[in-house]
Coordinates of C-alpha atoms in Angstrom, one line a residue:
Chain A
X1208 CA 192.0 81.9 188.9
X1209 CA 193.9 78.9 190.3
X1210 CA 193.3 75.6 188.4
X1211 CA 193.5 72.4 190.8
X1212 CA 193.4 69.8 188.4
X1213 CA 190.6 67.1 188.6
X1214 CA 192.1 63.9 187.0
X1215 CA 189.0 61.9 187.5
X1216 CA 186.3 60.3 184.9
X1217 CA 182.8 62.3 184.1
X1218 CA 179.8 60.5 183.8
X1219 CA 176.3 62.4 183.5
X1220 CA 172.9 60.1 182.4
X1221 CA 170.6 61.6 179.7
X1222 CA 167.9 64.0 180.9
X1223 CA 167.0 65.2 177.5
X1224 CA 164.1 65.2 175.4
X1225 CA 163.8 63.2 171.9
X1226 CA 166.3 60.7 170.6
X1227 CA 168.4 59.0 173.7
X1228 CA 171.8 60.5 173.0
X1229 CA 175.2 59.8 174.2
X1230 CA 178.3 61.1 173.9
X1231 CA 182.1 59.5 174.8
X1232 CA 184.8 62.1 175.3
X1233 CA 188.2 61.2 175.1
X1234 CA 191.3 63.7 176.6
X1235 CA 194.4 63.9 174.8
X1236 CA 198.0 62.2 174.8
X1237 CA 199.7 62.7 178.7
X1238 CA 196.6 65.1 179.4
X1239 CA 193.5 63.9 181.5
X1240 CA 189.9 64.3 181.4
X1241 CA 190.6 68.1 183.5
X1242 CA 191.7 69.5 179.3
X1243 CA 188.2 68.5 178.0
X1244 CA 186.1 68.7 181.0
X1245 CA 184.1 71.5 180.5
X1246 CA 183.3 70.5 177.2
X1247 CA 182.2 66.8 178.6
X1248 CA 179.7 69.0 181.5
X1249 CA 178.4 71.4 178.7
X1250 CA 177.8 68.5 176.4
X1251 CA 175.8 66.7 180.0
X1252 CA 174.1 70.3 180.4
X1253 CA 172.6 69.8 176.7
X1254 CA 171.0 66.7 177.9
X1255 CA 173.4 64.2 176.4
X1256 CA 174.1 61.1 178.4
X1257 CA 178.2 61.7 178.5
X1258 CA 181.3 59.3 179.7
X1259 CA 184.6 61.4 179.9
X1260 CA 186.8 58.1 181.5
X1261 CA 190.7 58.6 182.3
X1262 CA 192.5 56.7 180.1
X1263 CA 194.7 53.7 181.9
X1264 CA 198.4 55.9 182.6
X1265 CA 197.3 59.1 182.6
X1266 CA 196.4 61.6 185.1
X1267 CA 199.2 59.9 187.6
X1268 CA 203.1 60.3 186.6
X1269 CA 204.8 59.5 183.4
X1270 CA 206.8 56.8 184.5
X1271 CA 203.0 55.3 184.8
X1272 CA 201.9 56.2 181.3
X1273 CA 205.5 54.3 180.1
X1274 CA 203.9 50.9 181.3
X1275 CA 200.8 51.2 179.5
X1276 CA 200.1 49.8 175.5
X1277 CA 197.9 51.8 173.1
X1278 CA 195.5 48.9 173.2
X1279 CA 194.7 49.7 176.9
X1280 CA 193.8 53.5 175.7
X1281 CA 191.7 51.9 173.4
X1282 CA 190.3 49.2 175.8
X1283 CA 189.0 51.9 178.5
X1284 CA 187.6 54.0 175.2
X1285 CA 185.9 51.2 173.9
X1286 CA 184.2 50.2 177.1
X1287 CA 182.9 53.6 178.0
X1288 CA 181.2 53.7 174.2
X1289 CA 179.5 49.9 175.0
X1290 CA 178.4 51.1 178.4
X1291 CA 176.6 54.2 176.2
X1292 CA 175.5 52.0 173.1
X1293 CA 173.7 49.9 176.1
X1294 CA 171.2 53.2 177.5
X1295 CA 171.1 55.3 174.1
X1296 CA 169.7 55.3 170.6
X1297 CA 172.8 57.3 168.9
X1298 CA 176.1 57.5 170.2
X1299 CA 178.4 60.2 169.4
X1300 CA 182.7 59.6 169.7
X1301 CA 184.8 63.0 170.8
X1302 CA 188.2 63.5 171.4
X1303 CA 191.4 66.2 171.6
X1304 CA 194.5 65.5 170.0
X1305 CA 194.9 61.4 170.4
X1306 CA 191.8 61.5 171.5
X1307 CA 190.3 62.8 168.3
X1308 CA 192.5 59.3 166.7
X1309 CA 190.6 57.2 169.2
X1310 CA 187.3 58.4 169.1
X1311 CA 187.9 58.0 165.2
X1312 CA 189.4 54.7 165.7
X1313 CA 186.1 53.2 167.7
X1314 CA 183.9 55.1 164.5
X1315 CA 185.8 52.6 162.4
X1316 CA 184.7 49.5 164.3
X1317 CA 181.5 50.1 166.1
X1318 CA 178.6 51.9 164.9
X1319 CA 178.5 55.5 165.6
X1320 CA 175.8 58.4 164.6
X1321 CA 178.9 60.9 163.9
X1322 CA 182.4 62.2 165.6
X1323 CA 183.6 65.4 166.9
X1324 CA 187.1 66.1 167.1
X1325 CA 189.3 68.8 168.2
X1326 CA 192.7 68.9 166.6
X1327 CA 192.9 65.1 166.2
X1328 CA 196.5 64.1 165.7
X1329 CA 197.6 60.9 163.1
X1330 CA 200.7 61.5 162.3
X1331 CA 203.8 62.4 164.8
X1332 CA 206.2 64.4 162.8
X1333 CA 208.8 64.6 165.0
X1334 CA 212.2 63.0 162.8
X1335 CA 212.8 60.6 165.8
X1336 CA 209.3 58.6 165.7
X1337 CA 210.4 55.8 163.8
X1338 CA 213.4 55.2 165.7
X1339 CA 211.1 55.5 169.0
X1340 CA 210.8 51.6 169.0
X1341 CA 214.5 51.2 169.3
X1342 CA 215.5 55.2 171.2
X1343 CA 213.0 53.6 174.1
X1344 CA 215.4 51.7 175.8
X1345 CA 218.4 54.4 176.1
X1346 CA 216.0 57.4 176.5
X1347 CA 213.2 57.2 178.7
X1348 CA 211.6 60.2 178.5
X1349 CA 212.1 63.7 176.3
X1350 CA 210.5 67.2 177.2
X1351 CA 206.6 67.7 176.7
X1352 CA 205.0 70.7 174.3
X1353 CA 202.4 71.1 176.9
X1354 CA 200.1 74.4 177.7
X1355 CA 199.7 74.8 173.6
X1356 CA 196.8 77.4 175.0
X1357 CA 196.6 81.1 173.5
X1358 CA 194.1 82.3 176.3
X1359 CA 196.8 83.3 179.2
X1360 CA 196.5 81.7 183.0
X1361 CA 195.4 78.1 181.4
X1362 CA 196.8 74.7 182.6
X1363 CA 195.8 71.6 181.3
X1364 CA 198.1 70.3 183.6
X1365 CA 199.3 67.3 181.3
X1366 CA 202.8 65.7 182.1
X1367 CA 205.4 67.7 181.6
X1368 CA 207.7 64.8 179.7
X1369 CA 206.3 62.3 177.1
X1370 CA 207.8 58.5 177.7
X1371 CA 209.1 57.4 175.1
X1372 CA 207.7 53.9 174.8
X1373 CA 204.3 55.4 175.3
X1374 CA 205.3 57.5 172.1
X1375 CA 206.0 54.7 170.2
X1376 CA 202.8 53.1 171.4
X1377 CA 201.4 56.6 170.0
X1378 CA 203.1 55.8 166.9
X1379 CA 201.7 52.3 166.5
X1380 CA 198.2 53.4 167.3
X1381 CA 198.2 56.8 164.3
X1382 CA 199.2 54.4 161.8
X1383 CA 196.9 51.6 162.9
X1384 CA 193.9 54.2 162.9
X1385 CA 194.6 56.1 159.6
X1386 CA 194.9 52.6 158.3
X1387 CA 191.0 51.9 159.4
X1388 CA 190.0 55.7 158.4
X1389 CA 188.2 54.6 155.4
X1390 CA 185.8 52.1 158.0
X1391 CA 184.4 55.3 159.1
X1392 CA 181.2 56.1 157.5
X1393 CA 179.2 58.9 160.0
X1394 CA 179.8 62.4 159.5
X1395 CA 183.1 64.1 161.0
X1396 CA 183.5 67.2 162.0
X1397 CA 187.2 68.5 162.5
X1398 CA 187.6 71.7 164.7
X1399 CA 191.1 72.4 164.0
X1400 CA 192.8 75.6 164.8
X1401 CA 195.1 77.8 162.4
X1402 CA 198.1 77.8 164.7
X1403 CA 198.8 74.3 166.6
X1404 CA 202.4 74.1 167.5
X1405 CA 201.6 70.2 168.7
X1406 CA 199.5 68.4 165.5
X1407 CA 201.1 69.8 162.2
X1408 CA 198.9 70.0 158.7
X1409 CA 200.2 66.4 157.9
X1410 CA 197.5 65.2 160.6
X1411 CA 194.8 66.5 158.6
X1412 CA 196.7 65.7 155.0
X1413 CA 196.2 62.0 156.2
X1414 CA 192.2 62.4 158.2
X1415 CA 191.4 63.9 154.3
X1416 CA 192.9 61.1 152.5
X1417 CA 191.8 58.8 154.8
X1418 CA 188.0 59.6 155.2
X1419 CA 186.9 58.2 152.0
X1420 CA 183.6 57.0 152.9
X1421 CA 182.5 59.8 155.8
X1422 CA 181.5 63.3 155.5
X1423 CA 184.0 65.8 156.4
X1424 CA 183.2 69.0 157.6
X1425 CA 186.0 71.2 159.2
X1426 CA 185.5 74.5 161.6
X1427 CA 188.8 76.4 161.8
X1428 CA 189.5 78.3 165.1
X1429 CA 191.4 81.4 164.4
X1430 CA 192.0 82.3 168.5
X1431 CA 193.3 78.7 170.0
X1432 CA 196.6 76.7 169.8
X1433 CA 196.1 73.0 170.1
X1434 CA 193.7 72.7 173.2
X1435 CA 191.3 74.6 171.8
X1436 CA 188.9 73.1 174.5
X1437 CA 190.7 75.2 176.9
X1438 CA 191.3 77.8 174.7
X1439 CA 189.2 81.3 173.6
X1440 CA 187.4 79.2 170.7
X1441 CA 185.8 77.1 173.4
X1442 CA 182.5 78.4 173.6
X1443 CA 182.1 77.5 169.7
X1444 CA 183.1 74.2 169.8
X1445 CA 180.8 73.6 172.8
X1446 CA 177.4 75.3 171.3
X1447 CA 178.5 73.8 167.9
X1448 CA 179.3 70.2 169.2
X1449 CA 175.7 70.3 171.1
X1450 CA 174.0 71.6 167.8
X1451 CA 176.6 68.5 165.8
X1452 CA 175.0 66.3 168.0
X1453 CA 171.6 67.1 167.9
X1454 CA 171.7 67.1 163.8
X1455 CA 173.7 63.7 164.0
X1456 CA 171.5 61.2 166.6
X1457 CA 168.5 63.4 164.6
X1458 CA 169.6 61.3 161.3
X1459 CA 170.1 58.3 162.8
X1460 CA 167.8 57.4 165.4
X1461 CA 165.8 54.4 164.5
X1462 CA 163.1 56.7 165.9
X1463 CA 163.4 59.4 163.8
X1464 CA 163.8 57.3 160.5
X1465 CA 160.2 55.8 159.8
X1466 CA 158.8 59.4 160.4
X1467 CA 161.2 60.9 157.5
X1468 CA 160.2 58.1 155.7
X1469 CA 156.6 58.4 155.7
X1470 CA 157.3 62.1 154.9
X1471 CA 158.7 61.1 151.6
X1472 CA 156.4 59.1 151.0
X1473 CA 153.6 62.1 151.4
X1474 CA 155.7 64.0 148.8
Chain B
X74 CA 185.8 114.3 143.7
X75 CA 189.1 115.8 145.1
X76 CA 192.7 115.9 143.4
X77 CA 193.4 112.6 144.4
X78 CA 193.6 109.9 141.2
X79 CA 190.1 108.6 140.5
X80 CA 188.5 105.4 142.1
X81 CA 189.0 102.6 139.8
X82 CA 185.3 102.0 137.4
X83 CA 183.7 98.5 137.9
X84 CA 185.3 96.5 135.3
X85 CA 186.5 92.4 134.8
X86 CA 189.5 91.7 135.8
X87 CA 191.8 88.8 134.5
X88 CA 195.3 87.6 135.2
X89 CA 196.3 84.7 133.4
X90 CA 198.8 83.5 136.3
X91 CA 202.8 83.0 136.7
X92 CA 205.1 80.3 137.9
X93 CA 204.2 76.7 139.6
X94 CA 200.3 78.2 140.4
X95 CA 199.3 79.0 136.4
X96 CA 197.8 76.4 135.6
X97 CA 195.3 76.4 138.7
X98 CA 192.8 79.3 137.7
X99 CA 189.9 80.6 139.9
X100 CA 187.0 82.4 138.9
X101 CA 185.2 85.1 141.6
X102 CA 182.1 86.1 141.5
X103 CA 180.7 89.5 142.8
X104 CA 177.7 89.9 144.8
X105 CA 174.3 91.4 144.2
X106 CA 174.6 95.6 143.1
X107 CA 178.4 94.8 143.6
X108 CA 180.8 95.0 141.1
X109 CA 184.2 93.0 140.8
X110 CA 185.7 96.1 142.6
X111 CA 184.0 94.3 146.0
X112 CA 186.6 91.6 145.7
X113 CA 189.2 92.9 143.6
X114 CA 191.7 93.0 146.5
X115 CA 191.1 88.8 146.8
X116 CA 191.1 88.5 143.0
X117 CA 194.9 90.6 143.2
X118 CA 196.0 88.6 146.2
X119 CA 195.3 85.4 143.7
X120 CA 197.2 86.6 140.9
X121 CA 200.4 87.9 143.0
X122 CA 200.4 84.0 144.2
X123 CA 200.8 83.2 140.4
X124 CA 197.1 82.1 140.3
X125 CA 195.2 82.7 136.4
X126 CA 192.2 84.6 138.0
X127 CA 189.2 85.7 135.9
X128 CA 186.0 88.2 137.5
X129 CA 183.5 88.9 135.4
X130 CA 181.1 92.1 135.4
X131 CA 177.5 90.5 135.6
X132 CA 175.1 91.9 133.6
X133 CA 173.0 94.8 135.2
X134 CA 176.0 95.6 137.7
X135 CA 178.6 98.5 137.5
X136 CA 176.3 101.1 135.9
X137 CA 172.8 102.2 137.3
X138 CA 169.8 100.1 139.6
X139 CA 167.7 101.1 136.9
X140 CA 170.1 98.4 134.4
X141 CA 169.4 95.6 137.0
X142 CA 165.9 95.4 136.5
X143 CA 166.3 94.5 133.2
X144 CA 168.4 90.9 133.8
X145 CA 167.0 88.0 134.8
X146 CA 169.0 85.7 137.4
X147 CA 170.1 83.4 134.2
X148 CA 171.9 85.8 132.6
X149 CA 174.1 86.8 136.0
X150 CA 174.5 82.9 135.7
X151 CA 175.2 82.3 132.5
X152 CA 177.6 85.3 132.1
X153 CA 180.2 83.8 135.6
X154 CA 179.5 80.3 133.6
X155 CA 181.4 81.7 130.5
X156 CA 184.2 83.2 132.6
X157 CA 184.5 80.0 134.3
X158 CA 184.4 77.5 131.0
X159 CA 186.9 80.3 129.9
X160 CA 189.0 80.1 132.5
X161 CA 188.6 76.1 133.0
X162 CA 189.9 75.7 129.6
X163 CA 193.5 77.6 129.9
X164 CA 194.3 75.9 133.2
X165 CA 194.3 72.3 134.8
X166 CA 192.6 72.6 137.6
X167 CA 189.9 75.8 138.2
X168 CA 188.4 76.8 141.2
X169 CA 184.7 78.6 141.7
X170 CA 184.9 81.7 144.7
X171 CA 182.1 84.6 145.4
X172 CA 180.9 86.9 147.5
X173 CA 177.2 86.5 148.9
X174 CA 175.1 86.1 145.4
X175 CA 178.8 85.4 143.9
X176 CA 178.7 82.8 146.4
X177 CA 175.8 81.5 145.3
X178 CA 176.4 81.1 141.6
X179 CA 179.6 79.3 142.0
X180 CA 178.1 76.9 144.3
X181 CA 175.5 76.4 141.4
X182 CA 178.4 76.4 138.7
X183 CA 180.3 73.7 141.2
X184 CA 176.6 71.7 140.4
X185 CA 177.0 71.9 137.4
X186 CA 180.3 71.6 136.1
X187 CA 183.7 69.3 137.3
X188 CA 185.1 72.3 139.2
X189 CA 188.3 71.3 141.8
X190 CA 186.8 73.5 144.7
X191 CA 184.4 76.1 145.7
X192 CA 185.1 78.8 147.9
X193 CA 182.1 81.1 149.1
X194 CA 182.2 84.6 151.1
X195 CA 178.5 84.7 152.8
X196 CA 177.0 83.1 149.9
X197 CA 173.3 83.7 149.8
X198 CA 170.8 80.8 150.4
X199 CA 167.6 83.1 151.9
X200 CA 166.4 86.5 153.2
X201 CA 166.2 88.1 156.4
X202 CA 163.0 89.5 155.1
X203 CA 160.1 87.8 155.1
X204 CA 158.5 89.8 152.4
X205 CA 160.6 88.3 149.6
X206 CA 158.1 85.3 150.0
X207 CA 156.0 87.5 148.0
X208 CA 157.8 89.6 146.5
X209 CA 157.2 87.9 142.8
X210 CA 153.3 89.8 143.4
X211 CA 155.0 92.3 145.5
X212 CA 156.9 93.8 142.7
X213 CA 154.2 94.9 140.6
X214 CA 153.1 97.4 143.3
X215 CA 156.6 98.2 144.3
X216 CA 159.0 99.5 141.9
X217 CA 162.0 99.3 144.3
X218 CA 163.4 99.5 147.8
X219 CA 166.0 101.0 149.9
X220 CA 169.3 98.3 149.5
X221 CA 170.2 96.8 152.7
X222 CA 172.6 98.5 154.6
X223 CA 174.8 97.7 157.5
X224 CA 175.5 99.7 160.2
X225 CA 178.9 100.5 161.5
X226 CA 179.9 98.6 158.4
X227 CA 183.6 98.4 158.9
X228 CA 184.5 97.4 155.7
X229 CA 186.0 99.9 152.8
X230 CA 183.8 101.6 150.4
X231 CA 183.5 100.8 146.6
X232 CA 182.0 102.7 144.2
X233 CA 179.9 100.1 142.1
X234 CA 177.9 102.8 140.2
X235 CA 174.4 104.0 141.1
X236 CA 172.4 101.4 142.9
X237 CA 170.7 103.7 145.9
X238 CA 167.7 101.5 145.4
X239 CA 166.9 98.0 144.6
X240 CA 164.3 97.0 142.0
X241 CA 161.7 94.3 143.6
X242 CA 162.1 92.6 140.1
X243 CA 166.0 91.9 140.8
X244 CA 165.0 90.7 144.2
X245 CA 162.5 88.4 142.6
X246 CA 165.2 86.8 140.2
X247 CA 167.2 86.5 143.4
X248 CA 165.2 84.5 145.3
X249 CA 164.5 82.7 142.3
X250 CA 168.6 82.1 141.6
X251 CA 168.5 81.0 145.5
X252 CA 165.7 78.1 144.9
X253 CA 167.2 76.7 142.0
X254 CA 170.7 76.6 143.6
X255 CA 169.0 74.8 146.5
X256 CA 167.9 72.0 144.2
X257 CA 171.4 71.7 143.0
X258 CA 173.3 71.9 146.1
X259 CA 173.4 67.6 146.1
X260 CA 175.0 67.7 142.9
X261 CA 178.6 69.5 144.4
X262 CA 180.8 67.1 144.7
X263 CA 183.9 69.1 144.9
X264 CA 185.1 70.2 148.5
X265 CA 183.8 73.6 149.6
X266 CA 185.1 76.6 152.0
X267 CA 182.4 78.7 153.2
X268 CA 183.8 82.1 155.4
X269 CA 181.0 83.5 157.7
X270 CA 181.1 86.3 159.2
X271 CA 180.2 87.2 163.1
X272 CA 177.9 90.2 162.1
X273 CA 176.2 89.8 158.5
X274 CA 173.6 91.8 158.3
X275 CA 172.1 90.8 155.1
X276 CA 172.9 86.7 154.3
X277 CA 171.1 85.2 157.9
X278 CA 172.4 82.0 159.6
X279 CA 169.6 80.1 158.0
X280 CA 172.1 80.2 154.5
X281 CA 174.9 78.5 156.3
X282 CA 172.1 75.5 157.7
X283 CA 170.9 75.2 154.3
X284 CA 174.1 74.5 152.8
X285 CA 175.6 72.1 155.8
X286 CA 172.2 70.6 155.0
X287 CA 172.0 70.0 151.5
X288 CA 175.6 70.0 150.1
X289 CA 176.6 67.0 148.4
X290 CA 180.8 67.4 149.2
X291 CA 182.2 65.1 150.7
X292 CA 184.1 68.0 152.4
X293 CA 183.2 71.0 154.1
X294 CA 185.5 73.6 155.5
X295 CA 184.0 76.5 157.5
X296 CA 186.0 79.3 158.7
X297 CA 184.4 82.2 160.8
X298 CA 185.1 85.6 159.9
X299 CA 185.6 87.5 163.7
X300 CA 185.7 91.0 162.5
X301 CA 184.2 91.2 159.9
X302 CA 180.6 92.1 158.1
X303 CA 178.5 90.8 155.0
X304 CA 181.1 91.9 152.5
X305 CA 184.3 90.4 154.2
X306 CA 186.9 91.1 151.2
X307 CA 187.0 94.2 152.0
X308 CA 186.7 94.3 155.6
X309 CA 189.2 93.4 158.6
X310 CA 189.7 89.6 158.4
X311 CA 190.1 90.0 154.7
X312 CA 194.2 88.9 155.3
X313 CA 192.8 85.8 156.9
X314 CA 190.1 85.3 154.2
X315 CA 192.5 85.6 151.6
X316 CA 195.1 83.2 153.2
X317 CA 192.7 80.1 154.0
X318 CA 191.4 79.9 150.2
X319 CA 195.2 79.9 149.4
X320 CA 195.6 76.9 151.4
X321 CA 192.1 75.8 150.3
X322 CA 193.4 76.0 146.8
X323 CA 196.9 74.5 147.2
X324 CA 195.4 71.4 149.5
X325 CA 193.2 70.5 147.0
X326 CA 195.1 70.8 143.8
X327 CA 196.6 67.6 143.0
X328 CA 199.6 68.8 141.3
X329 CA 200.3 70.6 144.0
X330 CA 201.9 68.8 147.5
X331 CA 200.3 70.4 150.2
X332 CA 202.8 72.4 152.6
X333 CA 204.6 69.6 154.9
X334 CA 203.1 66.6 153.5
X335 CA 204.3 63.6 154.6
X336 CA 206.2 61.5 152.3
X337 CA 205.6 58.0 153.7
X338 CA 202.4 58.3 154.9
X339 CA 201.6 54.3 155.3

């Protein structure tokens, strides 16, 4: 199977049945919307109205992502989940790997009816990432872990360097989030998988202490590296972020909420 | 029997734990017509991490179906309770763990008592067999019935003592156990691992909704089980089983730094 990539946004309407439902997708750090793509169209195949946008440096060239601030990430994230709040009831934030810290990171500051993340990173624990601020301007770039995929003949055809300005942007934006992480009040859940040679345990260390006011729920997934969406756990976290979703937008749609209320009142 | 040494008899088993894990004790609970023998080999991996480890014999189990009749669902409670409070009071921090039932009652002991985690193996919430709804009328027409039974079951075989049928009263104090663990489920506060296996023949999906429904925790840790059946600790993922409720139990002991914390988190 040869993998062309396909860089560009995904944006499906809602064509299901009961509360209107959305759901903004966000792809990981130097990736694109091609790693969490079929997640996006399974989520649109469920019914959810879905926005997958490419975030502003990505799916391009590295020396593009170097010019870009975390707030721009954030910006085009941001946007895609006020175009949803505008058609739907409930809306739902996803993410992969900095994805995951965005999606969390709009949870904190906008309403949301839960989050799904995959592998969420919020802390870089490579030694040099405090010095990135200053290493920036004598090393422009440093080698990529990209391809962290157990299931062979996958590309998520991410950049194969990481800029390092755009890392220290990185850096800025994980401690800014885990900063906001007690803001978040809907449910989370966390698929993380038990080998991820990209986001260490410290990520999820700091989402636990961190989440003090939001459900936690975490699914491990024994057969993926870090994109799991790519990976042979993928069919899980598809069915299971569908069924998330459901549950989610079920509890907090203002529809739904005068009918459980009159049923406790029957009681 | 041949000339090999004897199968080990259904008995407790305690450990009282070595070096920086003593004073972090878990208590495991057995299943339904188990024994501790069905999770013996989680209880040992436990205590060769240095973990104090206590698993009772429940009342009715280890000796004949005809003993299990005789108990009613509080006493199976009551008796993990004690091992627990036990247990709770030689270390700093205890943990709750069990297999299906086993599952169960620590979930209701986590209600009930300020327990620092609860790990359950398939725990039982409801039946596959519709049946049990009446099986409190049920058993005064029928004695017993054939235990459930998985096919192509690929995990090892105990020997928990005679329990080639199931008495319809048991099952009644079951499902009984089951609804009044249901009511308590809001009250766990501690953070919970639930393992579920792919092919479980006797605990149904419906268990796992229940709980994700219900469970007070603020955290909820699910790992699925591949490979393996209802009674997991002793089937293939078993190495995996036993390694995440190691983590479990070292993430979520305080005294404990989880492995590669950071140490200036801001």
């Amino acid at each position: 199977m040869s993998i062309l990539p396909d860089h560009s946004p995904f944006s499906s309407p809602f064509t299901g049945t009961g509360p209107r439902t959305g759901v903004v997708v966000s792809h990981g750090f130097t990736g694109s919307p091609h790693g969490v793509r079929d997640w996006a169209s399974s989520l649109a195949s469920a019914g959810f109205a879905v926005r997958l946008p490419l975030l502003p440096g990505h799916g391009t060239s590295w020396q593009e992502l170097a010019k870009t601030r975390w707030q721009d990430w954030h910006a085009a994230l941001d946007a895609a989940y006020l175009e949803l709040a505008e058609e739907c009831d409930a809306v739902v934030m996803a993410g992969l790997s900095m994805g995951g810290a965005l999606a969390l990171r709009i949870a904190a500051t906008r309403p949301v009816a839960g989050v799904v993340v995959v592998n969420p990173g919020l802390v870089i624990d490579d030694l040099r990432a405090p010095l990135a601020g200053i290493l920036k301007f004598v090393l422009k770039s440093t080698p990529a872990i990209a391809n962290d995929i157990l299931k062979p003949g996958m590309d998520e055809c991410a950049y194969p360097r990481t800029p390092v300005a755009a890392a220290h942007e990185l850096n800025k934006m994980f401690k800014d989030t885990v900063r906001l992480l007690p803001r978040v009040t809907a449910p989370v859940r966390v698929y993380r998988s038990t080998v991820d040679h990209v986001v260490s345990e410290s990520s999820m260390v700091a989402l636990r202490q961190g989440l003090t006011n939001a459900p936690l729920e975490v699914i491990r997934l024994k057969n993926s590296y870090h994109v799991a969406t790519m990976d042979n756990d993928a069919p899980e976290i598809f069915r299971g972020t569908a069924e998330f979703v459901r549950s989610v937008a079920a509890a907090a749609s203002p529809d739904a909420a005068p009918a459980s209320r009159k049923d406790t009142a029957n009681d | 029997m041949t000339e090999s040494s004897t199968p080990p008899a259904p008995a407790a088993f305690s450990y009282p734990g070595h070096g920086p894990n003593a004073r972090t004790g878990v208590a495991i609970c057995h299943g339904f017509t188990g024994s501790p023998l069905s999770v013996l080999p989680w209880a040992r991996h436990l205590a060769a991490q240095g973990f104090a480890v206590s698993v009772p014999l429940l009342p009715g189990h280890g000796t004949r179906w005809q003993d299990l009749a005789r108990q009613g669902w509080q006493d199976w409670y009551t008796s993990f309770e004690t091992a627990y409070l036990d247990l709770a009071a030689r270390t700093d921090d205890c943990y709750v763990a069990g297999l299906s039932m086993g599952g169960t009652i620590a979930l209701r002991t986590a209600a009930r008592h300020g327990v620092a985690g609860v790990a359950a193996v398939n725990p039982g919430l409801s039946f596959y067999d519709r049946r049990v709804r009446i099986v409190g009328l049920l058993k005064y027409f029928q004695r017993t019935t054939a235990p459930l039974q998985e096919e192509n079951s690929t995990a090892a075989i105990t020997d928990d003592g005679d329990y080639s049928l199931t008495p319809l009263a048991a099952v009644h104090q079951l499902r009984r156990l089951f609804a009044a663990t249901l009511r308590d489920l809001p009250a766990v506060r501690a953070p919970a691992l639930v393992f579920k296996s792919a092919t479980d023949a006797v605990v149904p999906p419906s268990s796992l909704a229940l709980l994700r429904g219900r469970l007070g925790s603020r955290e909820l840790t699910v790992v699925p089980l591949p490979r393996s059946g209802h009674v997991a600790t002793l089937d293939a993922d078993a190495p995996l089983l036993f390694e995440e409720s190691v983590r479990f139990f070292l993430q979520h002991t305080p005294a404990i730094s989880p492995p590669r914390a950071p140490t200036e988190t801001p």
